Amino acid sequence: MTDVKATNIVWHEGHVDRAARRSLLRQSGGTVWFTGLPSSGKSTLAFSLEHLLVERGRLAYVLDGDNLRHGLNKNLGFSAEDRAENIRRIGEVARLFADAGVITLTSFVSPYRADRDAVRELHRAAGLPFLEVFVDTPVAVCEQRDPKGLYAKARAGQIRGFTGVDDPYEPPPDPELTIRSDRLSLPDCVNELVGLLEKHGLLRAT
Amino acid sequence: MTDVKATNIVWHEGHVDRAARRSLLRQSGGTVWFTGLPSSGKSTLAFSLEHLLVERGRLAYVLDGDNLRHGLNKNLGFSAEDRAENIRRIGEVARLFADAGVITLTSFVSPYRADRDAVRELHRAAGLPFLEVFVDTPVAVCEQRDPKGLYAKARAGQIRGFTGVDDPYEPPPDPELTIRSDRLSLPDCVNELVGLLEKHGLLRAT
């Protein structure tokens, strides 16, 4: 980009507006918030959607435990207070990503309704879409999958406060989408998610 | 985008790789970290660069006090510990944005070398560019500008711990760029910044 020269710079006090970002990216930033029990399939759905969107020329990015718990939130534990702060920070980062124009996919158990609702309100106040996706896989199925053996450890009492075993999961009363990953194929699930994005205008610039 | 159908979805365990993002955005994600005294011109430079880049089809985004201090970092004060945590969180968010492919511009006084160096190390470990820009405006000039009257309040003892008055600013010993915004015009400053991005490969996909 050797032709980028600052010939008409004016004094700017603030951000580029969202319309310019939408036009640049041919999409509208927003957050798709996956919630559900451990091993319900949230990450698989989020990453599959991320791959599909990027292949189709859309900018999507997954926020998950791997890039948050070991980084931004590494100084948080699992007390009730720290769990709430964990979700609050993730919600704030998602809002920034959405503001930047990115289709932001978050994959966290996020078991408490109040914490998720606070993130929804944060997006509403900023005029940004927040699409809650409930990955409604029955606990028996999640426990059978259990790729990391965490349910087994929780049942054996080696992990305390494990969602679905000895800590509650509060299902969303009114999510934008409910997905049964145990009944639909992965491509069908992802098609539903693409439909959700289309319905809420995230795949359009205006 | 009605032609987006998930026909060949495979099971994905992780993120889209960076090469795919670079190719999509025709740029390489990285962080440009502006540091300098209050009123040194950091935000003006960051926003002017953001506007220029977006106008030229590049995805850039400014992280600054307005979108961080009142959001992600609203539960932090101005103790030494909280200041360090403030910069740590900003650094983690910048790393996530850079990982997503965004040219990330941060505008914070960030007076302490150790805090900035920790953010540099975070990027180095993640294989992401970190370009420190020292906005080296003399304190007398900053104090004369003083658009919010903060230097005046600090001199009058109404604000304590104000960088440049009664709290130290530690200049970067080896920044990627030093800018004298009091000697160069704004367009010349922005041209230098574009040159910096070109030099470090952020405006190329590979």
GROMACS .gro file of C-alpha atoms in nm:
model
  412
    1MET     CA    1   0.000   0.000   0.000
    2THR     CA    2   0.263   0.249  -0.103
    3ASP     CA    3  -0.012   0.480  -0.226
    4VAL     CA    4  -0.130   0.549   0.126
    5LYS     CA    5  -0.020   0.904   0.188
    6ALA     CA    6  -0.183   1.133   0.437
    7THR     CA    7  -0.266   1.423   0.213
    8ASN     CA    8  -0.600   1.530   0.355
    9ILE     CA    9  -0.571   1.460   0.722
   10VAL     CA   10  -0.805   1.653   0.941
   11TRP     CA   11  -0.800   1.677   1.318
   12HIS     CA   12  -1.006   1.385   1.448
   13GLU     CA   13  -1.157   1.383   1.792
   14GLY     CA   14  -1.312   1.040   1.783
   15HIS     CA   15  -1.369   0.703   1.627
   16VAL     CA   16  -1.446   0.617   1.269
   17ASP     CA   17  -1.822   0.572   1.259
   18ARG     CA   18  -1.982   0.232   1.236
   19ALA     CA   19  -2.125   0.288   0.890
   20ALA     CA   20  -1.772   0.320   0.750
   21ARG     CA   21  -1.669  -0.006   0.919
   22ARG     CA   22  -1.980  -0.183   0.791
   23SER     CA   23  -1.912  -0.067   0.441
   24LEU     CA   24  -1.547  -0.173   0.464
   25LEU     CA   25  -1.627  -0.521   0.597
   26ARG     CA   26  -1.960  -0.571   0.417
   27GLN     CA   27  -2.111  -0.684   0.747
   28SER     CA   28  -2.239  -0.544   1.077
   29GLY     CA   29  -2.053  -0.614   1.399
   30GLY     CA   30  -2.234  -0.799   1.673
   31THR     CA   31  -2.202  -1.070   1.935
   32VAL     CA   32  -2.327  -1.427   1.915
   33TRP     CA   33  -2.322  -1.554   2.272
   34PHE     CA   34  -2.318  -1.935   2.299
   35THR     CA   35  -2.430  -2.066   2.638
   36GLY     CA   36  -2.486  -2.419   2.761
   37LEU     CA   37  -2.356  -2.700   2.981
   38PRO     CA   38  -1.995  -2.818   2.966
   39SER     CA   39  -1.954  -3.048   2.661
   40SER     CA   40  -2.282  -2.925   2.512
   41GLY     CA   41  -2.102  -2.838   2.187
   42LYS     CA   42  -2.059  -2.460   2.217
   43SER     CA   43  -1.697  -2.445   2.100
   44THR     CA   44  -1.750  -2.685   1.813
   45LEU     CA   45  -2.039  -2.472   1.688
   46ALA     CA   46  -1.851  -2.145   1.740
   47PHE     CA   47  -1.535  -2.260   1.563
   48SER     CA   48  -1.727  -2.424   1.278
   49LEU     CA   49  -1.919  -2.101   1.225
   50GLU     CA   50  -1.595  -1.898   1.246
   51HIS     CA   51  -1.431  -2.116   0.979
   52LEU     CA   52  -1.733  -2.099   0.749
   53LEU     CA   53  -1.765  -1.722   0.778
   54VAL     CA   54  -1.395  -1.650   0.719
   55GLU     CA   55  -1.396  -1.884   0.419
   56ARG     CA   56  -1.684  -1.678   0.283
   57GLY     CA   57  -1.501  -1.351   0.333
   58ARG     CA   58  -1.655  -1.243   0.663
   59LEU     CA   59  -1.453  -1.138   0.966
   60ALA     CA   60  -1.546  -1.354   1.264
   61TYR     CA   61  -1.353  -1.427   1.581
   62VAL     CA   62  -1.412  -1.667   1.870
   63LEU     CA   63  -1.355  -1.560   2.229
   64ASP     CA   64  -1.324  -1.869   2.445
   65GLY     CA   65  -1.156  -2.010   2.751
   66ASP     CA   66  -0.829  -2.066   2.570
   67ASN     CA   67  -0.772  -1.704   2.475
   68LEU     CA   68  -0.945  -1.544   2.777
   69ARG     CA   69  -0.893  -1.754   3.089
   70HIS     CA   70  -0.517  -1.774   3.033
   71GLY     CA   71  -0.487  -1.409   2.938
   72LEU     CA   72  -0.721  -1.126   3.031
   73ASN     CA   73  -0.892  -1.328   3.304
   74LYS     CA   74  -0.597  -1.523   3.438
   75ASN     CA   75  -0.621  -1.337   3.770
   76LEU     CA   76  -0.976  -1.467   3.832
   77GLY     CA   77  -1.076  -1.782   4.017
   78PHE     CA   78  -1.406  -1.964   4.045
   79SER     CA   79  -1.576  -1.787   4.335
   80ALA     CA   80  -1.923  -1.647   4.261
   81GLU     CA   81  -1.772  -1.297   4.245
   82ASP     CA   82  -1.490  -1.402   4.012
   83ARG     CA   83  -1.729  -1.593   3.784
   84ALA     CA   84  -1.942  -1.281   3.747
   85GLU     CA   85  -1.633  -1.066   3.680
   86ASN     CA   86  -1.515  -1.325   3.425
   87ILE     CA   87  -1.837  -1.293   3.226
   88ARG     CA   88  -1.844  -0.914   3.269
   89ARG     CA   89  -1.495  -0.876   3.118
   90ILE     CA   90  -1.576  -1.114   2.833
   91GLY     CA   91  -1.891  -0.913   2.766
   92GLU     CA   92  -1.693  -0.587   2.756
   93VAL     CA   93  -1.437  -0.736   2.516
   94ALA     CA   94  -1.715  -0.874   2.295
   95ARG     CA   95  -1.872  -0.528   2.286
   96LEU     CA   96  -1.541  -0.374   2.173
   97PHE     CA   97  -1.499  -0.639   1.902
   98ALA     CA   98  -1.858  -0.586   1.784
   99ASP     CA   99  -1.801  -0.210   1.783
  100ALA     CA  100  -1.495  -0.266   1.564
  101GLY     CA  101  -1.720  -0.446   1.313
  102VAL     CA  102  -1.631  -0.806   1.394
  103ILE     CA  103  -1.885  -1.089   1.413
  104THR     CA  104  -1.787  -1.198   1.761
  105LEU     CA  105  -1.859  -1.551   1.880
  106THR     CA  106  -1.825  -1.628   2.250
  107SER     CA  107  -1.810  -1.978   2.388
  108PHE     CA  108  -1.848  -1.997   2.765
  109VAL     CA  109  -2.077  -2.202   2.991
  110SER     CA  110  -2.201  -1.870   3.138
  111PRO     CA  111  -2.451  -2.049   3.362
  112TYR     CA  112  -2.613  -1.751   3.536
  113ARG     CA  113  -2.893  -1.556   3.377
  114ALA     CA  114  -2.810  -1.229   3.552
  115ASP     CA  115  -2.453  -1.228   3.415
  116ARG     CA  116  -2.570  -1.294   3.058
  117ASP     CA  117  -2.845  -1.033   3.088
  118ALA     CA  118  -2.588  -0.776   3.198
  119VAL     CA  119  -2.389  -0.842   2.880
  120ARG     CA  120  -2.707  -0.815   2.673
  121GLU     CA  121  -2.781  -0.478   2.833
  122LEU     CA  122  -2.426  -0.361   2.765
  123HIS     CA  123  -2.476  -0.433   2.394
  124ARG     CA  124  -2.824  -0.281   2.386
  125ALA     CA  125  -2.695   0.041   2.538
  126ALA     CA  126  -2.423   0.053   2.273
  127GLY     CA  127  -2.667  -0.015   1.990
  128LEU     CA  128  -2.501  -0.346   1.901
  129PRO     CA  129  -2.670  -0.680   1.825
  130PHE     CA  130  -2.652  -0.947   2.096
  131LEU     CA  131  -2.772  -1.290   1.989
  132GLU     CA  132  -2.798  -1.546   2.266
  133VAL     CA  133  -2.769  -1.904   2.143
  134PHE     CA  134  -2.873  -2.172   2.390
  135VAL     CA  135  -2.695  -2.497   2.313
  136ASP     CA  136  -2.959  -2.712   2.476
  137THR     CA  137  -2.790  -3.051   2.496
  138PRO     CA  138  -2.929  -3.275   2.772
  139VAL     CA  139  -2.691  -3.327   3.062
  140ALA     CA  140  -2.693  -3.704   3.004
  141VAL     CA  141  -2.557  -3.651   2.652
  142CYS     CA  142  -2.296  -3.399   2.770
  143GLU     CA  143  -2.187  -3.641   3.040
  144GLN     CA  144  -2.155  -3.923   2.792
  145ARG     CA  145  -1.937  -3.708   2.562
  146ASP     CA  146  -1.719  -3.572   2.847
  147PRO     CA  147  -1.400  -3.547   2.634
  148LYS     CA  148  -1.191  -3.413   2.922
  149GLY     CA  149  -1.334  -3.643   3.189
  150LEU     CA  150  -1.462  -3.347   3.389
  151TYR     CA  151  -1.811  -3.481   3.460
  152ALA     CA  152  -1.653  -3.801   3.589
  153LYS     CA  153  -1.428  -3.603   3.822
  154ALA     CA  154  -1.720  -3.390   3.938
  155ARG     CA  155  -1.932  -3.699   4.010
  156ALA     CA  156  -1.639  -3.842   4.205
  157GLY     CA  157  -1.621  -3.521   4.408
  158GLN     CA  158  -1.277  -3.429   4.274
  159ILE     CA  159  -1.412  -3.105   4.123
  160ARG     CA  160  -1.651  -2.886   4.321
  161GLY     CA  161  -1.898  -2.636   4.179
  162PHE     CA  162  -1.916  -2.803   3.838
  163THR     CA  163  -2.208  -2.676   3.630
  164GLY     CA  164  -2.461  -2.954   3.565
  165VAL     CA  165  -2.342  -3.166   3.857
  166ASP     CA  166  -2.329  -2.960   4.176
  167ASP     CA  167  -2.374  -2.608   4.040
  168PRO     CA  168  -2.688  -2.489   3.862
  169TYR     CA  169  -2.726  -2.398   3.496
  170GLU     CA  170  -2.996  -2.136   3.444
  171PRO     CA  171  -3.136  -2.174   3.090
  172PRO     CA  172  -3.212  -1.854   2.897
  173PRO     CA  173  -3.588  -1.785   2.903
  174ASP     CA  174  -3.587  -1.612   2.566
  175PRO     CA  175  -3.275  -1.685   2.359
  176GLU     CA  176  -3.253  -1.572   1.997
  177LEU     CA  177  -3.188  -1.936   1.903
  178THR     CA  178  -3.200  -2.276   2.073
  179ILE     CA  179  -2.991  -2.551   1.918
  180ARG     CA  180  -3.014  -2.923   1.985
  181SER     CA  181  -2.671  -3.038   1.876
  182ASP     CA  182  -2.763  -3.394   1.973
  183ARG     CA  183  -3.051  -3.402   1.726
  184LEU     CA  184  -2.917  -3.204   1.431
  185SER     CA  185  -2.606  -3.268   1.224
  186LEU     CA  186  -2.326  -3.014   1.258
  187PRO     CA  187  -2.389  -2.871   0.906
  188ASP     CA  188  -2.758  -2.829   0.994
  189CYS     CA  189  -2.665  -2.652   1.318
  190VAL     CA  190  -2.430  -2.418   1.133
  191ASN     CA  191  -2.695  -2.348   0.871
  192GLU     CA  192  -2.930  -2.241   1.150
  193LEU     CA  193  -2.662  -2.011   1.284
  194VAL     CA  194  -2.604  -1.853   0.944
  195GLY     CA  195  -2.980  -1.803   0.920
  196LEU     CA  196  -2.973  -1.630   1.257
  197LEU     CA  197  -2.699  -1.392   1.141
  198GLU     CA  198  -2.893  -1.316   0.822
  199LYS     CA  199  -3.215  -1.255   1.014
  200HIS     CA  200  -3.050  -1.004   1.243
  201GLY     CA  201  -2.865  -0.824   0.966
  202LEU     CA  202  -2.508  -0.914   1.062
  203LEU     CA  203  -2.427  -1.026   0.707
  204ARG     CA  204  -2.537  -0.695   0.558
  205ALA     CA  205  -2.349  -0.365   0.557
  206THR     CA  206  -2.663  -0.167   0.641
  207MET     CA  207  -2.516  -1.347   0.158
  208THR     CA  208  -2.791  -1.597   0.083
  209ASP     CA  209  -2.537  -1.823  -0.084
  210VAL     CA  210  -2.371  -1.902   0.246
  211LYS     CA  211  -2.473  -2.258   0.315
  212ALA     CA  212  -2.276  -2.491   0.532
  213THR     CA  213  -2.228  -2.774   0.290
  214ASN     CA  214  -1.880  -2.889   0.379
  215ILE     CA  215  -1.854  -2.826   0.749
  216VAL     CA  216  -1.590  -3.025   0.925
  217TRP     CA  217  -1.539  -3.062   1.296
  218HIS     CA  218  -1.318  -2.773   1.405
  219GLU     CA  219  -1.117  -2.781   1.723
  220GLY     CA  220  -0.966  -2.438   1.702
  221HIS     CA  221  -0.932  -2.095   1.551
  222VAL     CA  222  -0.908  -1.999   1.188
  223ASP     CA  223  -0.536  -1.955   1.126
  224ARG     CA  224  -0.381  -1.614   1.092
  225ALA     CA  225  -0.288  -1.658   0.727
  226ALA     CA  226  -0.658  -1.686   0.638
  227ARG     CA  227  -0.734  -1.366   0.830
  228ARG     CA  228  -0.444  -1.183   0.664
  229SER     CA  229  -0.562  -1.289   0.323
  230LEU     CA  230  -0.920  -1.184   0.402
  231LEU     CA  231  -0.821  -0.841   0.534
  232ARG     CA  232  -0.519  -0.781   0.310
  233GLN     CA  233  -0.320  -0.679   0.617
  234SER     CA  234  -0.147  -0.829   0.920
  235GLY     CA  235  -0.284  -0.772   1.268
  236GLY     CA  236  -0.065  -0.595   1.520
  237THR     CA  237  -0.060  -0.332   1.792
  238VAL     CA  238   0.063   0.025   1.766
  239TRP     CA  239   0.109   0.141   2.125
  240PHE     CA  240   0.110   0.521   2.164
  241THR     CA  241   0.269   0.641   2.487
  242GLY     CA  242   0.342   0.992   2.613
  243LEU     CA  243   0.245   1.263   2.858
  244PRO     CA  244  -0.115   1.380   2.898
  245SER     CA  245  -0.199   1.619   2.610
  246SER     CA  246   0.105   1.503   2.413
  247GLY     CA  247  -0.118   1.427   2.113
  248LYS     CA  248  -0.157   1.048   2.137
  249SER     CA  249  -0.532   1.034   2.072
  250THR     CA  250  -0.521   1.285   1.787
  251LEU     CA  251  -0.254   1.077   1.617
  252ALA     CA  252  -0.432   0.747   1.685
  253PHE     CA  253  -0.771   0.868   1.559
  254SER     CA  254  -0.620   1.040   1.255
  255LEU     CA  255  -0.439   0.720   1.165
  256GLU     CA  256  -0.757   0.516   1.224
  257HIS     CA  257  -0.956   0.740   0.991
  258LEU     CA  258  -0.692   0.733   0.720
  259LEU     CA  259  -0.656   0.355   0.733
  260VAL     CA  260  -1.030   0.284   0.724
  261GLU     CA  261  -1.073   0.529   0.435
  262ARG     CA  262  -0.807   0.329   0.251
  263GLY     CA  263  -0.982   0.000   0.318
  264ARG     CA  264  -0.782  -0.119   0.617
  265LEU     CA  265  -0.939  -0.235   0.943
  266ALA     CA  266  -0.802  -0.029   1.232
  267TYR     CA  267  -0.948   0.033   1.577
  268VAL     CA  268  -0.849   0.264   1.861
  269LEU     CA  269  -0.853   0.145   2.220
  270ASP     CA  270  -0.852   0.448   2.449
  271GLY     CA  271  -0.974   0.578   2.781
  272ASP     CA  272  -1.324   0.639   2.649
  273ASN     CA  273  -1.395   0.281   2.551
  274LEU     CA  274  -1.183   0.112   2.820
  275ARG     CA  275  -1.188   0.312   3.144
  276HIS     CA  276  -1.568   0.332   3.144
  277GLY     CA  277  -1.613  -0.028   3.040
  278LEU     CA  278  -1.369  -0.315   3.091
  279ASN     CA  279  -1.161  -0.122   3.343
  280LYS     CA  280  -1.431   0.068   3.525
  281ASN     CA  281  -1.361  -0.129   3.843
  282LEU     CA  282  -1.001   0.000   3.858
  283GLY     CA  283  -0.875   0.310   4.035
  284PHE     CA  284  -0.544   0.491   4.021
  285SER     CA  285  -0.334   0.306   4.278
  286ALA     CA  286  -0.002   0.169   4.151
  287GLU     CA  287  -0.155  -0.180   4.148
  288ASP     CA  288  -0.466  -0.069   3.959
  289ARG     CA  289  -0.263   0.128   3.706
  290ALA     CA  290  -0.057  -0.182   3.630
  291GLU     CA  291  -0.373  -0.394   3.601
  292ASN     CA  292  -0.526  -0.128   3.373
  293ILE     CA  293  -0.236  -0.155   3.129
  294ARG     CA  294  -0.223  -0.534   3.160
  295ARG     CA  295  -0.589  -0.568   3.058
  296ILE     CA  296  -0.550  -0.321   2.772
  297GLY     CA  297  -0.249  -0.519   2.654
  298GLU     CA  298  -0.447  -0.844   2.663
  299VAL     CA  299  -0.735  -0.688   2.466
  300ALA     CA  300  -0.490  -0.543   2.213
  301ARG     CA  301  -0.336  -0.888   2.170
  302LEU     CA  302  -0.682  -1.038   2.102
  303PHE     CA  303  -0.761  -0.766   1.846
  304ALA     CA  304  -0.423  -0.813   1.677
  305ASP     CA  305  -0.479  -1.189   1.672
  306ALA     CA  306  -0.813  -1.127   1.499
  307GLY     CA  307  -0.626  -0.939   1.225
  308VAL     CA  308  -0.703  -0.581   1.331
  309ILE     CA  309  -0.447  -0.298   1.322
  310THR     CA  310  -0.493  -0.201   1.684
  311LEU     CA  311  -0.405   0.149   1.802
  312THR     CA  312  -0.386   0.213   2.176
  313SER     CA  313  -0.382   0.561   2.327
  314PHE     CA  314  -0.289   0.566   2.695
  315VAL     CA  315  -0.030   0.764   2.892
  316SER     CA  316   0.112   0.427   3.008
  317PRO     CA  317   0.392   0.601   3.201
  318TYR     CA  318   0.576   0.298   3.339
  319ARG     CA  319   0.831   0.110   3.136
  320ALA     CA  320   0.773  -0.223   3.310
  321ASP     CA  321   0.401  -0.221   3.225
  322ARG     CA  322   0.467  -0.143   2.858
  323ASP     CA  323   0.742  -0.404   2.840
  324ALA     CA  324   0.504  -0.666   2.978
  325VAL     CA  325   0.261  -0.590   2.694
  326ARG     CA  326   0.547  -0.610   2.443
  327GLU     CA  327   0.641  -0.953   2.580
  328LEU     CA  328   0.279  -1.067   2.559
  329HIS     CA  329   0.277  -0.984   2.187
  330ARG     CA  330   0.621  -1.133   2.125
  331ALA     CA  331   0.513  -1.461   2.283
  332ALA     CA  332   0.205  -1.464   2.059
  333GLY     CA  333   0.408  -1.388   1.745
  334LEU     CA  334   0.230  -1.055   1.692
  335PRO     CA  335   0.387  -0.717   1.604
  336PHE     CA  336   0.409  -0.460   1.884
  337LEU     CA  337   0.514  -0.113   1.771
  338GLU     CA  338   0.579   0.135   2.050
  339VAL     CA  339   0.533   0.496   1.944
  340PHE     CA  340   0.673   0.755   2.183
  341VAL     CA  341   0.485   1.083   2.142
  342ASP     CA  342   0.771   1.294   2.274
  343THR     CA  343   0.606   1.631   2.328
  344PRO     CA  344   0.784   1.846   2.589
  345VAL     CA  345   0.590   1.888   2.911
  346ALA     CA  346   0.584   2.267   2.865
  347VAL     CA  347   0.400   2.225   2.534
  348CYS     CA  348   0.157   1.968   2.680
  349GLU     CA  349   0.088   2.201   2.970
  350GLN     CA  350   0.022   2.491   2.738
  351ARG     CA  351  -0.229   2.282   2.537
  352ASP     CA  352  -0.403   2.135   2.845
  353PRO     CA  353  -0.749   2.117   2.678
  354LYS     CA  354  -0.916   1.972   2.989
  355GLY     CA  355  -0.737   2.196   3.239
  356LEU     CA  356  -0.582   1.893   3.409
  357TYR     CA  357  -0.226   2.026   3.433
  358ALA     CA  358  -0.364   2.341   3.596
  359LYS     CA  359  -0.554   2.134   3.851
  360ALA     CA  360  -0.249   1.918   3.919
  361ARG     CA  361  -0.028   2.228   3.970
  362ALA     CA  362  -0.291   2.360   4.208
  363GLY     CA  363  -0.281   2.033   4.403
  364GLN     CA  364  -0.639   1.945   4.313
  365ILE     CA  365  -0.529   1.627   4.135
  366ARG     CA  366  -0.264   1.402   4.290
  367GLY     CA  367  -0.039   1.159   4.106
  368PHE     CA  368  -0.070   1.337   3.771
  369THR     CA  369   0.191   1.217   3.521
  370GLY     CA  370   0.432   1.497   3.430
  371VAL     CA  371   0.356   1.701   3.742
  372ASP     CA  372   0.388   1.485   4.052
  373ASP     CA  373   0.412   1.137   3.901
  374PRO     CA  374   0.699   1.025   3.676
  375TYR     CA  375   0.684   0.945   3.305
  376GLU     CA  376   0.943   0.685   3.207
  377PRO     CA  377   1.031   0.736   2.839
  378PRO     CA  378   1.078   0.423   2.626
  379PRO     CA  379   1.451   0.357   2.577
  380ASP     CA  380   1.404   0.194   2.238
  381PRO     CA  381   1.065   0.270   2.079
  382GLU     CA  382   0.990   0.169   1.720
  383LEU     CA  383   0.914   0.537   1.649
  384THR     CA  384   0.951   0.871   1.826
  385ILE     CA  385   0.721   1.151   1.711
  386ARG     CA  386   0.757   1.521   1.787
  387SER     CA  387   0.401   1.638   1.732
  388ASP     CA  388   0.505   1.991   1.826
  389ARG     CA  389   0.757   2.008   1.541
  390LEU     CA  390   0.581   1.818   1.261
  391SER     CA  391   0.244   1.887   1.104
  392LEU     CA  392  -0.030   1.632   1.169
  393PRO     CA  393  -0.017   1.501   0.808
  394ASP     CA  394   0.360   1.457   0.840
  395CYS     CA  395   0.315   1.269   1.167
  396VAL     CA  396   0.054   1.040   1.011
  397ASN     CA  397   0.280   0.979   0.711
  398GLU     CA  398   0.551   0.866   0.951
  399LEU     CA  399   0.305   0.629   1.114
  400VAL     CA  400   0.199   0.484   0.779
  401GLY     CA  401   0.568   0.435   0.701
  402LEU     CA  402   0.609   0.251   1.031
  403LEU     CA  403   0.320   0.016   0.947
  404GLU     CA  404   0.467  -0.049   0.602
  405LYS     CA  405   0.813  -0.114   0.742
  406HIS     CA  406   0.681  -0.374   0.985
  407GLY     CA  407   0.458  -0.547   0.732
  408LEU     CA  408   0.118  -0.461   0.881
  409LEU     CA  409  -0.012  -0.337   0.544
  410ARG     CA  410   0.074  -0.663   0.371
  411ALA     CA  411  -0.112  -0.993   0.386
  412THR     CA  412   0.208  -1.195   0.417
   0.00000   0.00000   0.00000
